[in-house]
PDB file of C-alpha atoms in Angstrom:
ATOM      1  CA  MET A   1      16.858  -4.370  79.124  1.00 53.00           C
ATOM      2  CA  GLU A   2      13.409  -3.363  77.839  1.00 59.00           C
ATOM      3  CA  TRP A   3      11.055  -6.065  76.583  1.00 63.00           C
ATOM      4  CA  ILE A   4       8.352  -5.275  74.034  1.00 64.00           C
ATOM      5  CA  HIS A   5       5.424  -7.674  73.614  1.00 64.00           C
ATOM      6  CA  VAL A   6       4.001  -8.138  70.105  1.00 63.00           C
ATOM      7  CA  ARG A   7       1.076 -10.113  68.729  1.00 69.00           C
ATOM      8  CA  HIS A   8       3.077 -12.380  66.444  1.00 79.00           C
ATOM      9  CA  GLU A   9       6.606 -13.790  66.536  1.00 83.00           C
ATOM     10  CA  GLU A  10       7.342 -12.729  62.949  1.00 85.00           C
ATOM     11  CA  VAL A  11       6.729  -9.111  63.943  1.00 86.00           C
ATOM     12  CA  GLY A  12       9.029  -9.632  66.917  1.00 85.00           C
ATOM     13  CA  GLY A  13      11.799 -10.925  64.677  1.00 89.00           C
ATOM     14  CA  PHE A  14      11.548  -7.957  62.321  1.00 90.00           C
ATOM     15  CA  ALA A  15      11.329  -5.508  65.242  1.00 91.00           C
ATOM     16  CA  ALA A  16      14.426  -6.894  66.959  1.00 92.00           C
ATOM     17  CA  GLY A  17      16.309  -6.890  63.684  1.00 92.00           C
ATOM     18  CA  ALA A  18      15.293  -3.322  62.841  1.00 91.00           C
ATOM     19  CA  GLU A  19      16.343  -2.010  66.249  1.00 92.00           C
ATOM     20  CA  SER A  20      19.685  -3.762  65.974  1.00 93.00           C
ATOM     21  CA  PHE A  21      20.268  -2.563  62.406  1.00 89.00           C
ATOM     22  CA  ILE A  22      19.495   1.066  63.264  1.00 86.00           C
ATOM     23  CA  SER A  23      21.257   1.197  66.630  1.00 87.00           C
ATOM     24  CA  GLY A  24      24.175  -1.101  65.875  1.00 85.00           C
ATOM     25  CA  GLN A  25      23.566  -2.722  69.261  1.00 91.00           C
ATOM     26  CA  LEU A  26      22.682  -6.269  70.245  1.00 94.00           C
ATOM     27  CA  THR A  27      18.954  -7.013  70.546  1.00 94.00           C
ATOM     28  CA  ALA A  28      17.018 -10.133  71.517  1.00 93.00           C
ATOM     29  CA  CYS A  29      13.672 -11.791  70.885  1.00 91.00           C
ATOM     30  CA  ALA A  30      12.065 -14.826  72.485  1.00 89.00           C
ATOM     31  CA  GLY A  31       9.201 -17.122  71.558  1.00 83.00           C
ATOM     32  CA  SER A  32       7.099 -19.934  72.885  1.00 81.00           C
ATOM     33  CA  CYS A  33       7.747 -23.613  72.397  1.00 74.00           C
ATOM     34  CA  GLY A  34       7.375 -25.262  69.005  1.00 69.00           C
ATOM     35  CA  PRO A  35       5.890 -23.333  66.043  1.00 72.00           C
ATOM     36  CA  GLY A  36       5.992 -20.098  68.067  1.00 77.00           C
ATOM     37  CA  SER A  37       9.774 -19.918  67.893  1.00 82.00           C
ATOM     38  CA  LEU A  38       9.661 -21.072  64.276  1.00 82.00           C
ATOM     39  CA  HIS A  39       7.729 -17.979  63.161  1.00 84.00           C
ATOM     40  CA  PHE A  40      10.721 -15.716  63.769  1.00 88.00           C
ATOM     41  CA  ILE A  41      12.524 -17.042  60.709  1.00 89.00           C
ATOM     42  CA  ASN A  42      11.538 -14.368  58.146  1.00 89.00           C
ATOM     43  CA  GLY A  43      12.642 -11.511  60.368  1.00 89.00           C
ATOM     44  CA  LEU A  44      15.812 -13.260  61.427  1.00 91.00           C
ATOM     45  CA  TYR A  45      16.692 -14.195  57.854  1.00 91.00           C
ATOM     46  CA  GLU A  46      16.623 -10.450  57.101  1.00 91.00           C
ATOM     47  CA  SER A  47      18.876  -9.714  60.089  1.00 92.00           C
ATOM     48  CA  HIS A  48      21.323 -12.422  59.026  1.00 91.00           C
ATOM     49  CA  ARG A  49      21.595 -10.863  55.558  1.00 88.00           C
ATOM     50  CA  ASN A  50      21.819  -7.315  56.954  1.00 87.00           C
ATOM     51  CA  GLY A  51      24.515  -8.187  59.470  1.00 89.00           C
ATOM     52  CA  ALA A  52      22.426  -7.126  62.469  1.00 92.00           C
ATOM     53  CA  PRO A  53      23.426  -8.830  65.763  1.00 95.00           C
ATOM     54  CA  VAL A  54      20.289 -10.441  67.196  1.00 96.00           C
ATOM     55  CA  ILE A  55      19.761 -13.160  69.806  1.00 96.00           C
ATOM     56  CA  LEU A  56      16.796 -15.528  69.510  1.00 94.00           C
ATOM     57  CA  ILE A  57      15.820 -17.488  72.614  1.00 93.00           C
ATOM     58  CA  ALA A  58      13.835 -20.375  71.148  1.00 91.00           C
ATOM     59  CA  SER A  59      11.866 -22.291  73.752  1.00 90.00           C
ATOM     60  CA  GLN A  60      12.008 -26.061  73.271  1.00 89.00           C
ATOM     61  CA  LEU A  61      10.215 -29.092  74.713  1.00 86.00           C
ATOM     62  CA  ASP A  62      11.340 -30.704  77.939  1.00 85.00           C
ATOM     63  CA  THR A  63      14.617 -32.586  77.415  1.00 83.00           C
ATOM     64  CA  ASN A  64      12.823 -35.755  78.536  1.00 81.00           C
ATOM     65  CA  THR A  65      10.561 -35.555  75.478  1.00 75.00           C
ATOM     66  CA  THR A  66      12.529 -37.525  72.913  1.00 63.00           C
ATOM     67  CA  ASP A  67       9.711 -38.105  70.409  1.00 71.00           C
ATOM     68  CA  SER A  68      10.519 -35.873  67.433  1.00 74.00           C
ATOM     69  CA  SER A  69       7.004 -36.423  66.043  1.00 76.00           C
ATOM     70  CA  PHE A  70       5.480 -34.661  69.051  1.00 75.00           C
ATOM     71  CA  PRO A  71       3.237 -31.823  67.732  1.00 75.00           C
ATOM     72  CA  GLN A  72       5.275 -28.997  69.272  1.00 77.00           C
ATOM     73  CA  TYR A  73       8.727 -30.339  68.428  1.00 81.00           C
ATOM     74  CA  VAL A  74      10.856 -28.354  65.966  1.00 83.00           C
ATOM     75  CA  ASP A  75      14.430 -29.191  64.997  1.00 86.00           C
ATOM     76  CA  PHE A  76      15.687 -25.631  65.423  1.00 88.00           C
ATOM     77  CA  LYS A  77      19.280 -26.463  64.480  1.00 88.00           C
ATOM     78  CA  SER A  78      18.129 -27.578  61.046  1.00 87.00           C
ATOM     79  CA  VAL A  79      15.699 -24.674  60.623  1.00 88.00           C
ATOM     80  CA  TYR A  80      18.076 -21.865  61.610  1.00 90.00           C
ATOM     81  CA  SER A  81      21.357 -23.261  60.264  1.00 87.00           C
ATOM     82  CA  GLU A  82      21.165 -21.134  57.104  1.00 88.00           C
ATOM     83  CA  CYS A  83      20.316 -17.855  58.823  1.00 92.00           C
ATOM     84  CA  SER A  84      22.437 -17.821  61.953  1.00 95.00           C
ATOM     85  CA  VAL A  85      26.069 -17.587  62.980  1.00 96.00           C
ATOM     86  CA  PHE A  86      25.432 -19.609  66.136  1.00 96.00           C
ATOM     87  CA  CYS A  87      22.782 -22.155  67.140  1.00 96.00           C
ATOM     88  CA  GLU A  88      23.176 -24.222  70.310  1.00 95.00           C
ATOM     89  CA  GLU A  89      20.907 -25.857  72.872  1.00 94.00           C
ATOM     90  CA  ILE A  90      21.389 -25.437  76.606  1.00 94.00           C
ATOM     91  CA  ILE A  91      21.492 -29.087  77.610  1.00 91.00           C
ATOM     92  CA  SER A  92      21.883 -28.531  81.375  1.00 91.00           C
ATOM     93  CA  PRO A  93      21.436 -25.565  83.747  1.00 91.00           C
ATOM     94  CA  ASP A  94      25.164 -25.238  84.446  1.00 87.00           C
ATOM     95  CA  LYS A  95      25.776 -24.635  80.711  1.00 90.00           C
ATOM     96  CA  ALA A  96      23.374 -21.686  80.498  1.00 91.00           C
ATOM     97  CA  ILE A  97      25.954 -18.929  81.074  1.00 89.00           C
ATOM     98  CA  GLU A  98      28.512 -20.544  78.758  1.00 90.00           C
ATOM     99  CA  VAL A  99      26.088 -20.947  75.865  1.00 94.00           C
ATOM    100  CA  THR A 100      24.637 -17.469  76.355  1.00 93.00           C
ATOM    101  CA  LYS A 101      28.085 -15.841  76.440  1.00 94.00           C
ATOM    102  CA  ASN A 102      29.140 -17.701  73.297  1.00 95.00           C
ATOM    103  CA  ALA A 103      25.918 -16.680  71.537  1.00 96.00           C
ATOM    104  CA  ILE A 104      26.416 -13.000  72.376  1.00 95.00           C
ATOM    105  CA  SER A 105      30.060 -13.103  71.305  1.00 95.00           C
ATOM    106  CA  ALA A 106      29.162 -14.749  67.990  1.00 95.00           C
ATOM    107  CA  ALA A 107      26.343 -12.310  67.216  1.00 95.00           C
ATOM    108  CA  LEU A 108      28.530  -9.268  67.895  1.00 94.00           C
ATOM    109  CA  SER A 109      31.763 -10.406  66.278  1.00 92.00           C
ATOM    110  CA  GLN A 110      30.240 -12.146  63.248  1.00 92.00           C
ATOM    111  CA  LYS A 111      27.410  -9.619  62.815  1.00 91.00           C
ATOM    112  CA  GLY A 112      24.462 -11.973  62.602  1.00 94.00           C
ATOM    113  CA  VAL A 113      21.816 -14.008  64.369  1.00 96.00           C
ATOM    114  CA  ALA A 114      22.619 -16.285  67.305  1.00 97.00           C
ATOM    115  CA  VAL A 115      20.020 -18.834  68.385  1.00 96.00           C
ATOM    116  CA  ILE A 116      19.827 -20.196  71.933  1.00 96.00           C
ATOM    117  CA  ILE A 117      17.568 -23.250  72.215  1.00 93.00           C
ATOM    118  CA  LEU A 118      16.125 -23.337  75.719  1.00 93.00           C
ATOM    119  CA  PRO A 119      14.235 -26.476  76.879  1.00 92.00           C
ATOM    120  CA  VAL A 120      11.365 -25.641  79.199  1.00 90.00           C
ATOM    121  CA  ASN A 121      12.645 -27.733  82.114  1.00 91.00           C
ATOM    122  CA  ILE A 122      16.064 -26.021  81.899  1.00 90.00           C
ATOM    123  CA  SER A 123      14.415 -22.594  81.955  1.00 90.00           C
ATOM    124  CA  LYS A 124      12.683 -23.491  85.222  1.00 90.00           C
ATOM    125  CA  SER A 125      15.913 -24.542  86.933  1.00 89.00           C
ATOM    126  CA  GLU A 126      17.779 -22.510  89.517  1.00 87.00           C
ATOM    127  CA  ILE A 127      21.521 -22.629  89.982  1.00 83.00           C
ATOM    128  CA  ASP A 128      24.182 -20.523  91.686  1.00 81.00           C
ATOM    129  CA  TYR A 129      26.856 -18.933  89.522  1.00 74.00           C
ATOM    130  CA  PRO A 130      29.910 -18.059  91.639  1.00 70.00           C
ATOM    131  CA  ASN A 131      31.479 -15.812  89.019  1.00 74.00           C
ATOM    132  CA  LYS A 132      29.799 -13.310  86.740  1.00 75.00           C
ATOM    133  CA  ILE A 133      30.739 -13.554  83.083  1.00 76.00           C
ATOM    134  CA  ALA A 134      30.713 -10.451  80.892  1.00 78.00           C
ATOM    135  CA  VAL A 135      31.149 -10.000  77.162  1.00 82.00           C
ATOM    136  CA  ASN A 136      33.402  -7.048  76.385  1.00 81.00           C
ATOM    137  CA  TYR A 137      33.303  -6.230  72.694  1.00 82.00           C
ATOM    138  CA  HIS A 138      34.357  -3.213  70.653  1.00 83.00           C
ATOM    139  CA  GLN A 139      34.529  -3.260  66.880  1.00 82.00           C
ATOM    140  CA  PRO A 140      38.201  -3.790  65.916  1.00 85.00           C
ATOM    141  CA  ARG A 141      39.935  -1.469  63.479  1.00 88.00           C
ATOM    142  CA  ILE A 142      40.648  -3.381  60.284  1.00 92.00           C
ATOM    143  CA  ILE A 143      43.026  -1.490  58.012  1.00 96.00           C
ATOM    144  CA  PRO A 144      44.582  -2.891  54.811  1.00 96.00           C
ATOM    145  CA  ALA A 145      48.340  -3.232  54.497  1.00 96.00           C
ATOM    146  CA  GLN A 146      50.049   0.058  53.657  1.00 96.00           C
ATOM    147  CA  GLU A 147      51.366  -1.297  50.358  1.00 97.00           C
ATOM    148  CA  ASP A 148      47.802  -2.121  49.304  1.00 97.00           C
ATOM    149  CA  ILE A 149      46.605   1.374  50.210  1.00 98.00           C
ATOM    150  CA  LYS A 150      49.487   2.813  48.165  1.00 98.00           C
ATOM    151  CA  ALA A 151      48.545   0.569  45.228  1.00 98.00           C
ATOM    152  CA  LEU A 152      44.936   1.779  45.452  1.00 98.00           C
ATOM    153  CA  ALA A 153      46.092   5.410  45.498  1.00 98.00           C
ATOM    154  CA  ASP A 154      48.200   4.791  42.384  1.00 98.00           C
ATOM    155  CA  VAL A 155      45.214   3.347  40.509  1.00 98.00           C
ATOM    156  CA  LEU A 156      42.942   6.239  41.475  1.00 98.00           C
ATOM    157  CA  ASN A 157      45.540   8.902  40.705  1.00 98.00           C
ATOM    158  CA  LYS A 158      45.955   7.462  37.202  1.00 97.00           C
ATOM    159  CA  GLY A 159      42.224   7.265  36.487  1.00 97.00           C
ATOM    160  CA  LYS A 160      40.568   9.882  34.274  1.00 97.00           C
ATOM    161  CA  LYS A 161      36.854   9.110  34.667  1.00 98.00           C
ATOM    162  CA  ILE A 162      36.550   7.687  38.165  1.00 98.00           C
ATOM    163  CA  GLY A 163      33.266   6.463  39.571  1.00 98.00           C
ATOM    164  CA  ILE A 164      32.481   5.450  43.152  1.00 98.00           C
ATOM    165  CA  TYR A 165      29.867   2.838  44.007  1.00 98.00           C
ATOM    166  CA  ALA A 166      29.048   2.871  47.719  1.00 98.00           C
ATOM    167  CA  GLY A 167      27.269   0.111  49.614  1.00 96.00           C
ATOM    168  CA  ILE A 168      26.111  -0.429  53.173  1.00 92.00           C
ATOM    169  CA  GLY A 169      29.727  -0.913  54.259  1.00 93.00           C
ATOM    170  CA  SER A 170      30.165   2.831  53.682  1.00 96.00           C
ATOM    171  CA  LYS A 171      27.560   3.652  56.341  1.00 91.00           C
ATOM    172  CA  ASP A 172      30.098   5.181  58.732  1.00 91.00           C
ATOM    173  CA  ALA A 173      32.374   6.632  56.054  1.00 97.00           C
ATOM    174  CA  ARG A 174      30.237   9.477  54.691  1.00 97.00           C
ATOM    175  CA  GLY A 175      32.648  12.282  55.628  1.00 97.00           C
ATOM    176  CA  ALA A 176      35.725  10.577  54.207  1.00 98.00           C
ATOM    177  CA  LEU A 177      33.761   9.466  51.145  1.00 98.00           C
ATOM    178  CA  LEU A 178      32.734  13.020  50.248  1.00 98.00           C
ATOM    179  CA  GLN A 179      36.298  14.229  50.731  1.00 98.00           C
ATOM    180  CA  LEU A 180      37.531  11.524  48.375  1.00 98.00           C
ATOM    181  CA  ALA A 181      34.905  12.377  45.751  1.00 98.00           C
ATOM    182  CA  GLU A 182      35.955  16.027  45.882  1.00 98.00           C
ATOM    183  CA  LYS A 183      39.615  15.153  45.388  1.00 98.00           C
ATOM    184  CA  LEU A 184      38.932  12.704  42.555  1.00 98.00           C
ATOM    185  CA  LYS A 185      36.086  14.735  41.000  1.00 98.00           C
ATOM    186  CA  ALA A 186      34.201  11.440  41.107  1.00 98.00           C
ATOM    187  CA  PRO A 187      30.412  10.921  40.977  1.00 98.00           C
ATOM    188  CA  ILE A 188      28.966   8.605  43.620  1.00 98.00           C
ATOM    189  CA  ALA A 189      26.334   5.959  42.920  1.00 98.00           C
ATOM    190  CA  HIS A 190      24.955   3.894  45.761  1.00 97.00           C
ATOM    191  CA  THR A 191      23.082   0.689  46.521  1.00 95.00           C
ATOM    192  CA  SER A 192      19.544   0.686  47.895  1.00 93.00           C
ATOM    193  CA  ARG A 193      20.763  -0.212  51.384  1.00 90.00           C
ATOM    194  CA  ALA A 194      23.163   2.747  51.410  1.00 94.00           C
ATOM    195  CA  LYS A 195      20.586   5.259  50.182  1.00 94.00           C
ATOM    196  CA  ASP A 196      19.765   6.658  53.643  1.00 91.00           C
ATOM    197  CA  PHE A 197      23.429   7.316  54.431  1.00 92.00           C
ATOM    198  CA  ILE A 198      24.871   8.428  51.094  1.00 94.00           C
ATOM    199  CA  GLU A 199      22.203  10.266  49.114  1.00 95.00           C
ATOM    200  CA  TYR A 200      21.222  13.268  51.260  1.00 95.00           C
ATOM    201  CA  ASP A 201      23.062  16.607  50.816  1.00 96.00           C
ATOM    202  CA  ASN A 202      25.517  14.904  48.493  1.00 97.00           C
ATOM    203  CA  PRO A 203      26.642  17.067  45.537  1.00 97.00           C
ATOM    204  CA  TYR A 204      28.298  14.031  43.924  1.00 98.00           C
ATOM    205  CA  ASN A 205      25.242  11.769  44.063  1.00 98.00           C
ATOM    206  CA  VAL A 206      23.989  10.169  40.829  1.00 98.00           C
ATOM    207  CA  GLY A 207      21.572   7.603  42.290  1.00 97.00           C
ATOM    208  CA  MET A 208      21.387   3.852  41.979  1.00 96.00           C
ATOM    209  CA  THR A 209      22.013   1.356  39.211  1.00 96.00           C
ATOM    210  CA  GLY A 210      20.621  -2.134  38.677  1.00 91.00           C
ATOM    211  CA  MET A 211      17.041  -3.310  38.324  1.00 88.00           C
ATOM    212  CA  ILE A 212      15.732  -0.595  40.642  1.00 90.00           C
ATOM    213  CA  GLY A 213      18.259   2.016  39.570  1.00 93.00           C
ATOM    214  CA  ILE A 214      17.988   5.067  37.346  1.00 95.00           C
ATOM    215  CA  GLU A 215      19.614   6.216  34.111  1.00 95.00           C
ATOM    216  CA  SER A 216      22.266   8.424  35.690  1.00 97.00           C
ATOM    217  CA  GLY A 217      23.563   5.762  38.070  1.00 97.00           C
ATOM    218  CA  PHE A 218      23.573   3.138  35.312  1.00 96.00           C
ATOM    219  CA  THR A 219      25.317   5.424  32.823  1.00 97.00           C
ATOM    220  CA  MET A 220      27.989   6.547  35.261  1.00 97.00           C
ATOM    221  CA  LEU A 221      29.018   2.996  36.140  1.00 97.00           C
ATOM    222  CA  LYS A 222      28.992   1.861  32.539  1.00 96.00           C
ATOM    223  CA  ASN A 223      31.145   4.776  31.303  1.00 97.00           C
ATOM    224  CA  CYS A 224      33.750   5.235  34.028  1.00 98.00           C
ATOM    225  CA  ASP A 225      37.295   4.055  33.312  1.00 97.00           C
ATOM    226  CA  THR A 226      38.015   3.362  36.984  1.00 98.00           C
ATOM    227  CA  LEU A 227      35.398   2.069  39.424  1.00 98.00           C
ATOM    228  CA  LEU A 228      35.880   2.096  43.189  1.00 98.00           C
ATOM    229  CA  LEU A 229      33.565  -0.310  45.035  1.00 98.00           C
ATOM    230  CA  LEU A 230      33.161   0.530  48.707  1.00 98.00           C
ATOM    231  CA  GLY A 231      31.469  -1.906  51.068  1.00 96.00           C
ATOM    232  CA  THR A 232      29.082  -3.380  48.538  1.00 95.00           C
ATOM    233  CA  ASP A 233      28.138  -6.944  47.654  1.00 89.00           C
ATOM    234  CA  PHE A 234      26.066  -5.844  44.646  1.00 90.00           C
ATOM    235  CA  ALA A 235      24.774  -9.062  43.117  1.00 88.00           C
ATOM    236  CA  TRP A 236      24.222  -8.224  39.408  1.00 90.00           C
ATOM    237  CA  PRO A 237      27.510  -8.198  37.456  1.00 90.00           C
ATOM    238  CA  GLN A 238      25.777  -7.209  34.194  1.00 92.00           C
ATOM    239  CA  PHE A 239      25.553  -3.652  35.524  1.00 94.00           C
ATOM    240  CA  PHE A 240      29.306  -3.316  36.023  1.00 94.00           C
ATOM    241  CA  PRO A 241      31.491  -1.588  33.396  1.00 94.00           C
ATOM    242  CA  GLU A 242      32.932  -3.832  30.708  1.00 90.00           C
ATOM    243  CA  LYS A 243      36.416  -2.319  30.318  1.00 92.00           C
ATOM    244  CA  ALA A 244      37.084  -0.283  33.460  1.00 96.00           C
ATOM    245  CA  THR A 245      39.717  -0.922  36.090  1.00 97.00           C
ATOM    246  CA  ILE A 246      37.764  -2.110  39.129  1.00 97.00           C
ATOM    247  CA  VAL A 247      39.069  -1.791  42.689  1.00 98.00           C
ATOM    248  CA  GLN A 248      37.211  -2.875  45.802  1.00 98.00           C
ATOM    249  CA  VAL A 249      37.348  -2.249  49.551  1.00 98.00           C
ATOM    250  CA  ASP A 250      35.355  -4.471  51.908  1.00 96.00           C
ATOM    251  CA  ILE A 251      35.624  -5.543  55.516  1.00 93.00           C
ATOM    252  CA  ASN A 252      34.560  -9.070  54.490  1.00 90.00           C
ATOM    253  CA  LEU A 253      37.308 -10.652  52.432  1.00 92.00           C
ATOM    254  CA  GLU A 254      34.888 -13.131  50.848  1.00 90.00           C
ATOM    255  CA  ASN A 255      33.017 -10.245  49.186  1.00 92.00           C
ATOM    256  CA  ILE A 256      36.043  -9.071  47.210  1.00 95.00           C
ATOM    257  CA  GLY A 257      35.699 -10.228  43.619  1.00 94.00           C
ATOM    258  CA  LYS A 258      32.709 -12.344  44.592  1.00 91.00           C
ATOM    259  CA  ARG A 259      30.343 -10.930  41.965  1.00 87.00           C
ATOM    260  CA  HIS A 260      32.768  -9.599  39.370  1.00 89.00           C
ATOM    261  CA  PRO A 261      36.542  -9.849  38.850  1.00 92.00           C
ATOM    262  CA  VAL A 262      38.476  -6.925  40.316  1.00 96.00           C
ATOM    263  CA  ASN A 263      41.919  -5.582  39.508  1.00 97.00           C
ATOM    264  CA  LEU A 264      42.705  -4.819  43.153  1.00 97.00           C
ATOM    265  CA  GLY A 265      40.968  -5.757  46.378  1.00 97.00           C
ATOM    266  CA  LEU A 266      41.581  -4.394  49.861  1.00 97.00           C
ATOM    267  CA  ASN A 267      40.315  -6.119  52.997  1.00 96.00           C
ATOM    268  CA  GLY A 268      39.479  -3.420  55.514  1.00 96.00           C
ATOM    269  CA  ASP A 269      36.895  -1.146  57.089  1.00 96.00           C
ATOM    270  CA  VAL A 270      35.804   1.426  54.500  1.00 97.00           C
ATOM    271  CA  ASN A 271      36.137   4.480  56.740  1.00 97.00           C
ATOM    272  CA  GLU A 272      39.497   3.441  58.170  1.00 97.00           C
ATOM    273  CA  THR A 273      40.784   2.683  54.662  1.00 98.00           C
ATOM    274  CA  LEU A 274      39.648   6.021  53.226  1.00 98.00           C
ATOM    275  CA  LEU A 275      41.245   7.948  56.089  1.00 98.00           C
ATOM    276  CA  GLN A 276      44.557   6.270  55.263  1.00 98.00           C
ATOM    277  CA  LEU A 277      44.021   6.756  51.537  1.00 98.00           C
ATOM    278  CA  LEU A 278      43.072  10.459  51.426  1.00 98.00           C
ATOM    279  CA  PRO A 279      46.569  11.917  52.032  1.00 98.00           C
ATOM    280  CA  LEU A 280      47.883   9.887  49.074  1.00 98.00           C
ATOM    281  CA  ILE A 281      45.270  11.120  46.583  1.00 98.00           C
ATOM    282  CA  ASP A 282      46.073  13.932  44.147  1.00 97.00           C
ATOM    283  CA  ASN A 283      43.604  16.778  43.734  1.00 97.00           C
ATOM    284  CA  LYS A 284      42.218  16.396  40.234  1.00 97.00           C
ATOM    285  CA  THR A 285      41.126  19.463  38.261  1.00 96.00           C
ATOM    286  CA  ASP A 286      39.199  17.878  35.376  1.00 97.00           C
ATOM    287  CA  ASP A 287      35.578  17.616  36.534  1.00 97.00           C
ATOM    288  CA  ASP A 288      33.994  16.941  33.118  1.00 98.00           C
ATOM    289  CA  PHE A 289      32.890  13.379  33.967  1.00 98.00           C
ATOM    290  CA  LEU A 290      31.527  14.508  37.325  1.00 98.00           C
ATOM    291  CA  ARG A 291      29.557  17.417  35.857  1.00 98.00           C
ATOM    292  CA  LYS A 292      28.044  15.297  33.064  1.00 97.00           C
ATOM    293  CA  SER A 293      27.065  12.570  35.538  1.00 98.00           C
ATOM    294  CA  VAL A 294      25.480  15.004  38.007  1.00 97.00           C
ATOM    295  CA  ASP A 295      23.665  16.868  35.207  1.00 97.00           C
ATOM    296  CA  LEU A 296      22.255  13.588  33.896  1.00 97.00           C
ATOM    297  CA  HIS A 297      21.078  12.744  37.407  1.00 97.00           C
ATOM    298  CA  LYS A 298      19.233  16.050  37.625  1.00 96.00           C
ATOM    299  CA  LYS A 299      17.598  15.495  34.214  1.00 94.00           C
ATOM    300  CA  THR A 300      16.705  11.923  35.116  1.00 93.00           C
ATOM    301  CA  LEU A 301      14.903  13.043  38.257  1.00 92.00           C
ATOM    302  CA  GLU A 302      13.055  15.748  36.323  1.00 90.00           C
ATOM    303  CA  LYS A 303      11.851  13.190  33.769  1.00 81.00           C
ATOM    304  CA  ASN A 304      10.590  10.849  36.472  1.00 67.00           C
TER     305      ASN A 304
END
């Protein structure tokens, strides 16, 4: 493991989160007792929202210091409860491995921040561990039920003006996404977080919608008769179409229909779902909606 020293804990929190978000790997940051470990919160709040697995080792006062009014005392469980998937204190040296393993498992499996509170006297302790404990984690394949995939194919095959709205959950599905757009003759709009993965070299791209969107992305979503949402938790329902059939695929079940009612929701990894879906999709020949959407995107960029 490589440690990088920074001047301020907030920078450390953002740096750890950025490395985790880009690499997809677990990262860690650590701070001094009291307000030092408190300063990580802005960076870690971002990681919690982005789903980046990060460990924070928050140094705490000696366990013998019970006065909560002591200048360096911070109730980390209260502070980090809203931006972590795990927050536990190591109350004795023999619990260090157990708490650390549980923190790593939570950060990886739940895709978020795990906080380990480490009292200074515990950190100075030495203890023998007879057995090494390892965390073996690989992202599971989550695929919707076959009948749901068939139902999604039926909806898309019936659609005439199909639009795709791709979010960060489509990060690893670019190849399958472009194949689907070609088959459906469907323009692709994307969220700001998906811009880096979806926009480049994409002949179906029409940009973003919403408060920081552009005309072509807004118009496409508003005028499609069938909208496929892929891995997005887009928070502004006023930018969704008013009369379209809306279908959604997301690895987090709680995101389905969270912002806007949907006609069909599939709980699954976007890439795995699209790979199962592609053989069931008819090759459409009418590309009028696609051409008009892409042309408007080109004109919109020229105007701006």
